[in-house]
PDB file of N, CA and C in Angstrom:
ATOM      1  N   UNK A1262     104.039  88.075 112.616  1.00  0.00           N
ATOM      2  CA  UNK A1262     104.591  89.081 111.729  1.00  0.00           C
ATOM      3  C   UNK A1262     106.111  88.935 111.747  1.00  0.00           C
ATOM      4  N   UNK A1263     106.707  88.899 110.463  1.00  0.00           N
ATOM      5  CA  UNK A1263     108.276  88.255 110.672  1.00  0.00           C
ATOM      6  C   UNK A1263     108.881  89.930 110.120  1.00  0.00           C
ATOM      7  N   UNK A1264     110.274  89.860 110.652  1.00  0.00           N
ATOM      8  CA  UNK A1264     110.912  91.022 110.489  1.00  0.00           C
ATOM      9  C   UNK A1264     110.548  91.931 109.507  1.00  0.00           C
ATOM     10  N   UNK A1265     110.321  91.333 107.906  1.00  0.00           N
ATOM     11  CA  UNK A1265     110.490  92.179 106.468  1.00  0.00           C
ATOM     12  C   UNK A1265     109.287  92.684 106.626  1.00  0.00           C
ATOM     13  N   UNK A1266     108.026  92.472 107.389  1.00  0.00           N
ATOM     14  CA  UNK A1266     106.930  92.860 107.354  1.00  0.00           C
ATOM     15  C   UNK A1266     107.169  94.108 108.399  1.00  0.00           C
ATOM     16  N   UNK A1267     107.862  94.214 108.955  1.00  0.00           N
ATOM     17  CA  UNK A1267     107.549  94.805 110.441  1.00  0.00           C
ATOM     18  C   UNK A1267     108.631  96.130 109.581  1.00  0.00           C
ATOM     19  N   UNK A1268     109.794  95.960 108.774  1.00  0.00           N
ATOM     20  CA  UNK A1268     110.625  96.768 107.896  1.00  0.00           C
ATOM     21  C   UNK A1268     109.665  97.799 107.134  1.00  0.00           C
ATOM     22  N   UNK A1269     108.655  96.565 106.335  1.00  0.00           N
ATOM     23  CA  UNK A1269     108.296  97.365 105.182  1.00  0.00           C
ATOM     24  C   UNK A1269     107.232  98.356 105.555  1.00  0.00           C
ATOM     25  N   UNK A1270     106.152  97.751 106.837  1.00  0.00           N
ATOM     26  CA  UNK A1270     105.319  98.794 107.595  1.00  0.00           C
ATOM     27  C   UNK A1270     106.222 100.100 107.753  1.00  0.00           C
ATOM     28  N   UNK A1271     107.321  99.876 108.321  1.00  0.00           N
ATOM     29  CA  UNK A1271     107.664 101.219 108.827  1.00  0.00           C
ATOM     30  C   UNK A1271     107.878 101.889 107.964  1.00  0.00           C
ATOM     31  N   UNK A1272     108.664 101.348 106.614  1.00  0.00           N
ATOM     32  CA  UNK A1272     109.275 102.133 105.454  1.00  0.00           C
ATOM     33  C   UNK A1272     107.876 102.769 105.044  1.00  0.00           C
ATOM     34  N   UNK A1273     107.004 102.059 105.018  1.00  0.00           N
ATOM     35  CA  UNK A1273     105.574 102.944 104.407  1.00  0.00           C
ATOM     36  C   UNK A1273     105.100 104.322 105.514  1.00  0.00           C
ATOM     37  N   UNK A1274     105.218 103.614 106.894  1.00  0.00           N
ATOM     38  CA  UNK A1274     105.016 104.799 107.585  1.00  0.00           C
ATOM     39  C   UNK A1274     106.324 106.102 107.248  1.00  0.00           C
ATOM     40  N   UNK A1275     107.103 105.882 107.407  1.00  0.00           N
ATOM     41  CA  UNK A1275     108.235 107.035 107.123  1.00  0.00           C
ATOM     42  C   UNK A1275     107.709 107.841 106.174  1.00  0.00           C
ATOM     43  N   UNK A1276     107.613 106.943 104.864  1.00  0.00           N
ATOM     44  CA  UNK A1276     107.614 107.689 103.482  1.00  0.00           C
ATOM     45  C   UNK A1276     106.295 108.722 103.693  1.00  0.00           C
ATOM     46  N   UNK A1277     104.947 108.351 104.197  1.00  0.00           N
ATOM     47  CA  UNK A1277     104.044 108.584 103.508  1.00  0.00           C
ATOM     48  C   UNK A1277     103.773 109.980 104.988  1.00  0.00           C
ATOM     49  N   UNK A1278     103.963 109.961 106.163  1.00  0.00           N
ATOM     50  CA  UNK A1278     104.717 110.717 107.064  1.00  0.00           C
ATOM     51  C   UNK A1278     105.413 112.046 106.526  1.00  0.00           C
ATOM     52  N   UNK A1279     106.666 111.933 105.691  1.00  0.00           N
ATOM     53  CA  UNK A1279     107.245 112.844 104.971  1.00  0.00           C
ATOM     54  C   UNK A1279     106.594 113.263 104.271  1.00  0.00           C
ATOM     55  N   UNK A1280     105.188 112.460 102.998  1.00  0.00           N
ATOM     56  CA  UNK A1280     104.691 112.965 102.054  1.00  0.00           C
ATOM     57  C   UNK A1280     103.922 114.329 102.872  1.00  0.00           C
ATOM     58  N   UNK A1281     103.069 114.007 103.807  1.00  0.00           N
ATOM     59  CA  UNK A1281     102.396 114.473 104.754  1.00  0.00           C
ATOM     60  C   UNK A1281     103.119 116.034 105.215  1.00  0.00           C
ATOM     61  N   UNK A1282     104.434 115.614 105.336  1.00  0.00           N
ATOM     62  CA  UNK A1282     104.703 116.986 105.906  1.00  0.00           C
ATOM     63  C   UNK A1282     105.456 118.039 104.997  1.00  0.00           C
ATOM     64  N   UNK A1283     105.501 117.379 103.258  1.00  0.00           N
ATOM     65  CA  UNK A1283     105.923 118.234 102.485  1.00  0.00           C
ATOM     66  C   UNK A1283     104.819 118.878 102.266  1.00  0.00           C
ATOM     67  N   UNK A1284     103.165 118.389 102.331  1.00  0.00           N
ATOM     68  CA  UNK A1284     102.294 119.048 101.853  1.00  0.00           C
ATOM     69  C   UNK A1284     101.228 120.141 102.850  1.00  0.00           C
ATOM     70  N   UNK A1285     101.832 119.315 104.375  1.00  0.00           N
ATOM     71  CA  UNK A1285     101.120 120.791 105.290  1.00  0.00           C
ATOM     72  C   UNK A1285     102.549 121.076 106.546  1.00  0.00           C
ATOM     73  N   UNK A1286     102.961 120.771 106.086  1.00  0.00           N
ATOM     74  CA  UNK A1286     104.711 121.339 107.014  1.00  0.00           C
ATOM     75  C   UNK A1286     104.812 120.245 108.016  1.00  0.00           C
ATOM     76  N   UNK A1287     105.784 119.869 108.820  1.00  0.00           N
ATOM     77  CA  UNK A1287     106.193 119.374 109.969  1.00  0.00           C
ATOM     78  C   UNK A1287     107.890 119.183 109.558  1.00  0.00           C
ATOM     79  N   UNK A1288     108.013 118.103 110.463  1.00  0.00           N
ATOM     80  CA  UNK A1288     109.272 117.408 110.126  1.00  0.00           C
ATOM     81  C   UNK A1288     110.248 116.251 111.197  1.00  0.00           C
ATOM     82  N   UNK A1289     111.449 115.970 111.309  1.00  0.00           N
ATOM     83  CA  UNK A1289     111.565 114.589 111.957  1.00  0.00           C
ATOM     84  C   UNK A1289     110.991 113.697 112.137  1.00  0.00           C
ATOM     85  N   UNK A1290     112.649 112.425 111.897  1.00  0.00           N
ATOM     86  CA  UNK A1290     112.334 111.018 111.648  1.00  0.00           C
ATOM     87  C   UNK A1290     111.085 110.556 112.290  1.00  0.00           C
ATOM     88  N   UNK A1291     111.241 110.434 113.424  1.00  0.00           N
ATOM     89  CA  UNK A1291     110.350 109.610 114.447  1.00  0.00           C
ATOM     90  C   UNK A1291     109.138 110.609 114.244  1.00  0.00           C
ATOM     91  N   UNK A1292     108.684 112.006 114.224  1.00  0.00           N
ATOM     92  CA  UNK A1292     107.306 112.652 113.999  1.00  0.00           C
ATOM     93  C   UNK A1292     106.895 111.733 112.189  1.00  0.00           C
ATOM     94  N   UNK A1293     108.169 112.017 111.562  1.00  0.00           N
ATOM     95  CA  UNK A1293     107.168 111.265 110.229  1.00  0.00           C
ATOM     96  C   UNK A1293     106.839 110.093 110.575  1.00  0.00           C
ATOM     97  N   UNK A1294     107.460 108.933 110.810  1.00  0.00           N
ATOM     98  CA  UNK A1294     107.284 107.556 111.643  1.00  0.00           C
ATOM     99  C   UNK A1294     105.638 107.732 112.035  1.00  0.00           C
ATOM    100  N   UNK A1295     105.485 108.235 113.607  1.00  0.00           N
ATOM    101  CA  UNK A1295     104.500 108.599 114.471  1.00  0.00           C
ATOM    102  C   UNK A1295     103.195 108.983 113.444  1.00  0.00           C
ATOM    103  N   UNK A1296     103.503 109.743 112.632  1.00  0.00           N
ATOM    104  CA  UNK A1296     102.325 110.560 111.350  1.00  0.00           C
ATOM    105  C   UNK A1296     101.895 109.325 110.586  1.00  0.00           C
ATOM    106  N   UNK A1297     103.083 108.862 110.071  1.00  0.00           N
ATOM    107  CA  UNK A1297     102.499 107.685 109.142  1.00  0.00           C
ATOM    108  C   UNK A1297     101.628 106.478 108.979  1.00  0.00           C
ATOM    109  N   UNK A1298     102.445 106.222 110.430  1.00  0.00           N
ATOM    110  CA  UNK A1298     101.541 105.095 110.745  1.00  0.00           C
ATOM    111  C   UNK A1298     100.028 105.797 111.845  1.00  0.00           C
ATOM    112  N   UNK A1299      99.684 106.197 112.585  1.00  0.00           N
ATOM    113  CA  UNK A1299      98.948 107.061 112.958  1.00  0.00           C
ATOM    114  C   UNK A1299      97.811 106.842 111.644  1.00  0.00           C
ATOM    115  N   UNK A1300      98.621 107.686 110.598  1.00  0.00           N
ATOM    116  CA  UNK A1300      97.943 108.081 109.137  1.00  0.00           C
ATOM    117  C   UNK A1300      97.295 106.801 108.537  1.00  0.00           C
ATOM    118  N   UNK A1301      98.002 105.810 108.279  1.00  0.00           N
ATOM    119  CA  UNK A1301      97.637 104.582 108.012  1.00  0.00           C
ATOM    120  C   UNK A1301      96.470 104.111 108.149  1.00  0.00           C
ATOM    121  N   UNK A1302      96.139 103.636 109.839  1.00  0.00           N
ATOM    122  CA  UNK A1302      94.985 103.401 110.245  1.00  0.00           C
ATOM    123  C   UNK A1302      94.005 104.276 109.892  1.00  0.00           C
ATOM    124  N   UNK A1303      94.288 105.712 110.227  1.00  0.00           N
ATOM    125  CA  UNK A1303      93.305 106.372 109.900  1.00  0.00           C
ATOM    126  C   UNK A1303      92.980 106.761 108.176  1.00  0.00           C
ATOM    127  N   UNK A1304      93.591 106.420 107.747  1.00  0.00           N
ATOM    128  CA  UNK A1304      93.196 106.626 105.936  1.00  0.00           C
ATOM    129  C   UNK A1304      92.759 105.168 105.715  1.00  0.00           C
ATOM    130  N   UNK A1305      93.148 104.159 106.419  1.00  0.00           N
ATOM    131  CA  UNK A1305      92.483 102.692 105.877  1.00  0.00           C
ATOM    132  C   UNK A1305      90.989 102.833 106.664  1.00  0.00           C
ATOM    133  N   UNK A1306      90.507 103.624 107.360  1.00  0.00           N
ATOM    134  CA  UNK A1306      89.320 103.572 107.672  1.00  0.00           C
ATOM    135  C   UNK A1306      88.663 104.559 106.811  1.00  0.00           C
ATOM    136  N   UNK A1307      89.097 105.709 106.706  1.00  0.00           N
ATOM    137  CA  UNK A1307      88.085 106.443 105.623  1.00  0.00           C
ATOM    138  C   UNK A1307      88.034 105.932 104.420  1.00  0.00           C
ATOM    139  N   UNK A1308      89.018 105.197 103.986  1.00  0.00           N
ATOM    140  CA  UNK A1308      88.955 104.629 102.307  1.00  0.00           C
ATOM    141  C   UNK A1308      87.728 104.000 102.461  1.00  0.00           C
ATOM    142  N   UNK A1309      88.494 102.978 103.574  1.00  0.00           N
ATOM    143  CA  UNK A1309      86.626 101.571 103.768  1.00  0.00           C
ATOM    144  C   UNK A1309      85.595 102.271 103.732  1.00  0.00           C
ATOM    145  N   UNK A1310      85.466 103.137 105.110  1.00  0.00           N
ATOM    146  CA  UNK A1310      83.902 103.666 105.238  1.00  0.00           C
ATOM    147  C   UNK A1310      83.119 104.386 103.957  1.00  0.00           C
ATOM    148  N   UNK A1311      84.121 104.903 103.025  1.00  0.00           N
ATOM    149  CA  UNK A1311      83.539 105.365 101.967  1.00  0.00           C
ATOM    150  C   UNK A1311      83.647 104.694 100.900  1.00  0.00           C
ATOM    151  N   UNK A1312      84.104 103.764 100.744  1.00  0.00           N
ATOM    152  CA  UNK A1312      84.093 102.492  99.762  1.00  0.00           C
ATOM    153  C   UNK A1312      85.024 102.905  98.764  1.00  0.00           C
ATOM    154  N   UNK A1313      86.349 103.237  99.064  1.00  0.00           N
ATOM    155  CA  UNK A1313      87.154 104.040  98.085  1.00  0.00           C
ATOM    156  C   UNK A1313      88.036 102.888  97.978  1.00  0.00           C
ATOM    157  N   UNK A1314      88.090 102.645  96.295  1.00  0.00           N
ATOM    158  CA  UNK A1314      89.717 101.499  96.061  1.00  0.00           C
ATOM    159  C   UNK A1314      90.384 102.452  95.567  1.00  0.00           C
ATOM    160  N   UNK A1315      91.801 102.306  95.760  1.00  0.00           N
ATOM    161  CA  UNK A1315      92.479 102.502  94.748  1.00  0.00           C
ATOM    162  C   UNK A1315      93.709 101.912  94.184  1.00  0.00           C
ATOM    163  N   UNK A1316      93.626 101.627  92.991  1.00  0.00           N
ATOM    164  CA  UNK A1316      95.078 100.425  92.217  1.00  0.00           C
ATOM    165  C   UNK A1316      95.824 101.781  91.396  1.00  0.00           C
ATOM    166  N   UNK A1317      96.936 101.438  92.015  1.00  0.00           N
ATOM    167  CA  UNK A1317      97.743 102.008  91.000  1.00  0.00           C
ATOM    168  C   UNK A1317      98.891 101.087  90.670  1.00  0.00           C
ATOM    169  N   UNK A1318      98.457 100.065  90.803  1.00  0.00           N
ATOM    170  CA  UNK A1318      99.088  99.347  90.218  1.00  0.00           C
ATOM    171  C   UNK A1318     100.498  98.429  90.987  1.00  0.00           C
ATOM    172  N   UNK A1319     100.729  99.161  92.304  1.00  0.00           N
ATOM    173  CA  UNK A1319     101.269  98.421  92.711  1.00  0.00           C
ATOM    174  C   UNK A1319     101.006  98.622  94.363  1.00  0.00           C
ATOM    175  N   UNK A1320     100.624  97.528  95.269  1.00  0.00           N
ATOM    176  CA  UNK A1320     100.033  97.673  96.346  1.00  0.00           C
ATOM    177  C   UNK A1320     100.926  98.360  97.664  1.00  0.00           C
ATOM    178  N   UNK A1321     102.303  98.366  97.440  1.00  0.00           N
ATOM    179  CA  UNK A1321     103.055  99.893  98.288  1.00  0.00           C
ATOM    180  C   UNK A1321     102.934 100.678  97.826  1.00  0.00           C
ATOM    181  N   UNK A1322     102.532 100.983  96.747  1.00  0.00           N
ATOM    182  CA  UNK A1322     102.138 102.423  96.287  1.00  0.00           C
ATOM    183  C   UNK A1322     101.368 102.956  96.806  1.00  0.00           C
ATOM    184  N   UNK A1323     100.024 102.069  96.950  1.00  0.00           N
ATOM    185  CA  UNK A1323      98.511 102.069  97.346  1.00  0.00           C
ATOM    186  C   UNK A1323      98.418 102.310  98.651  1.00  0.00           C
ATOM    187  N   UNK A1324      99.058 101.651  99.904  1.00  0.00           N
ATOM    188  CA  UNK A1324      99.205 101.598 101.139  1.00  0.00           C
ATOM    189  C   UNK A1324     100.101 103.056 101.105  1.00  0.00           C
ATOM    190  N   UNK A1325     100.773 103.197 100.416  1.00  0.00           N
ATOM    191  CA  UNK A1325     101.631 104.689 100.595  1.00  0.00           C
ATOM    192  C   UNK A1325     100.805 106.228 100.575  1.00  0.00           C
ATOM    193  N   UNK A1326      99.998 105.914  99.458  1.00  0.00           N
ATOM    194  CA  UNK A1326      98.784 106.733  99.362  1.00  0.00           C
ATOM    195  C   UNK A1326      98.054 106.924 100.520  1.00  0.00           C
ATOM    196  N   UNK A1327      97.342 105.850 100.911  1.00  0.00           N
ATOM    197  CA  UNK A1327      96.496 106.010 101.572  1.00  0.00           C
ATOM    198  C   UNK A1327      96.841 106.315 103.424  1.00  0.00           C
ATOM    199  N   UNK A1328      98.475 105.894 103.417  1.00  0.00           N
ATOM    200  CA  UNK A1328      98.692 106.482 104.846  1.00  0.00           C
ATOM    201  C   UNK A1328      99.065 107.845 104.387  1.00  0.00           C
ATOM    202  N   UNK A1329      99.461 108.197 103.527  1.00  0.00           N
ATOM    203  CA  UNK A1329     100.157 109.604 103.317  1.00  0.00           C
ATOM    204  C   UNK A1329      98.405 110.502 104.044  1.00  0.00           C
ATOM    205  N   UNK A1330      97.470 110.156 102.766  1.00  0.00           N
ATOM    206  CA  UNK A1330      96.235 110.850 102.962  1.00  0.00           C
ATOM    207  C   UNK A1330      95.915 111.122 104.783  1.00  0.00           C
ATOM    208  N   UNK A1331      95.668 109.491 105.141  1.00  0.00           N
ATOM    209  CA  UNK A1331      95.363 110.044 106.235  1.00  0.00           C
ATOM    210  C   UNK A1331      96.518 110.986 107.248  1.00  0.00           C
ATOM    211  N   UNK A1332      97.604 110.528 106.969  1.00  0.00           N
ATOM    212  CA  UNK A1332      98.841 111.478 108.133  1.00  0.00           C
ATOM    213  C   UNK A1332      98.385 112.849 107.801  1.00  0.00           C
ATOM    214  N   UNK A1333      97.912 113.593 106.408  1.00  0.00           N
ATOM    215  CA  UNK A1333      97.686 114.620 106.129  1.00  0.00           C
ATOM    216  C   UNK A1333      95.946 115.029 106.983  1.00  0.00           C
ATOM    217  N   UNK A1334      95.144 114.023 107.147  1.00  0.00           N
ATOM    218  CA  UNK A1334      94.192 114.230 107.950  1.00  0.00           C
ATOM    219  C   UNK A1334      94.521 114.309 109.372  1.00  0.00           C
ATOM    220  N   UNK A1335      95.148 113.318 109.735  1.00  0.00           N
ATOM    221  CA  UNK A1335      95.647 113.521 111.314  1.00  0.00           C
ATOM    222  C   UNK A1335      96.225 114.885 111.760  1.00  0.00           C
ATOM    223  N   UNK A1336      97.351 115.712 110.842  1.00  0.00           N
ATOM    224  CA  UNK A1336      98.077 116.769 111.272  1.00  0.00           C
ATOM    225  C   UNK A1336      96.878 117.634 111.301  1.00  0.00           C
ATOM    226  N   UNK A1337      96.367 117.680 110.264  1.00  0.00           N
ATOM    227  CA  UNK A1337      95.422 119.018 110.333  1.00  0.00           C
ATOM    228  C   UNK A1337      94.459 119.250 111.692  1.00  0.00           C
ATOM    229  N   UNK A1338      93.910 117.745 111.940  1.00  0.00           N
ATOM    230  CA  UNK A1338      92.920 117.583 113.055  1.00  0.00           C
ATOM    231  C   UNK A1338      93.775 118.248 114.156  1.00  0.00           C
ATOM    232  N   UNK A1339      95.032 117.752 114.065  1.00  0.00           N
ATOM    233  CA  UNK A1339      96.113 117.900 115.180  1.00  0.00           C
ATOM    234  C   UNK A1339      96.467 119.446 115.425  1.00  0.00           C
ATOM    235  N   UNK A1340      96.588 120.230 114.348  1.00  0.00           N
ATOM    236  CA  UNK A1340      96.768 121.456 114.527  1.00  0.00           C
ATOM    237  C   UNK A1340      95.360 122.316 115.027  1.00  0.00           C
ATOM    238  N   UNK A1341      93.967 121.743 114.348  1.00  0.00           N
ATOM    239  CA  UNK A1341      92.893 122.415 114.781  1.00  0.00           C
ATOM    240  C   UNK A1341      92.895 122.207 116.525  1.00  0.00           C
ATOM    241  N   UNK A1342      93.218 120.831 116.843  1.00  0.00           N
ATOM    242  CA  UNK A1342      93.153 121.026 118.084  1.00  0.00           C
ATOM    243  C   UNK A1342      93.926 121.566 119.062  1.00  0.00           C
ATOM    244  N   UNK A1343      95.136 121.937 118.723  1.00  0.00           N
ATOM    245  CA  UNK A1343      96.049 122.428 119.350  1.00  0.00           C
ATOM    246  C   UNK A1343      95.979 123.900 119.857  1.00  0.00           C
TER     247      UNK A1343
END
């Protein structure tokens, strides 16, 4: 994995982290970071397991989506368990 890859992961984790916490609250860099990617894995497994694509046409968009979704699954789990 060469640097721009290891950049653009994070930039997706950040963004989709923030999306996450405009839509059920949180906040800070490193918590959106931590959410996003967290989120990532876990939204690239529910997409698969349920056989969900989605194109919108451009594939950081798509990866943005789908970590946003899951960071928004992770917090919630995170707050039920808390």
């Amino acid at each position: 994995m060469d640097t721009k890859s290891i950049l653009i992961w994070i930039a997706i984790g950040i963004i989709a982290g923030w999306l996450a916490s405009v839509l059920v609250g949180g906040g800070g860099l490193i918590r959106y970071l931590l959410t996003g990617i967290i989120g990532a894995f876990v939204g690239g497994f529910i997409f698969k397991f349920f056989g969900i694509n989605i194109d919108l046409g451009n594939p950081y968009l798509n990866e943005i989506l789908v970590a946003a979704i899951g960071a928004v699954v992770v917090v919630l789990i995170a707050r039920i368990l808390a």
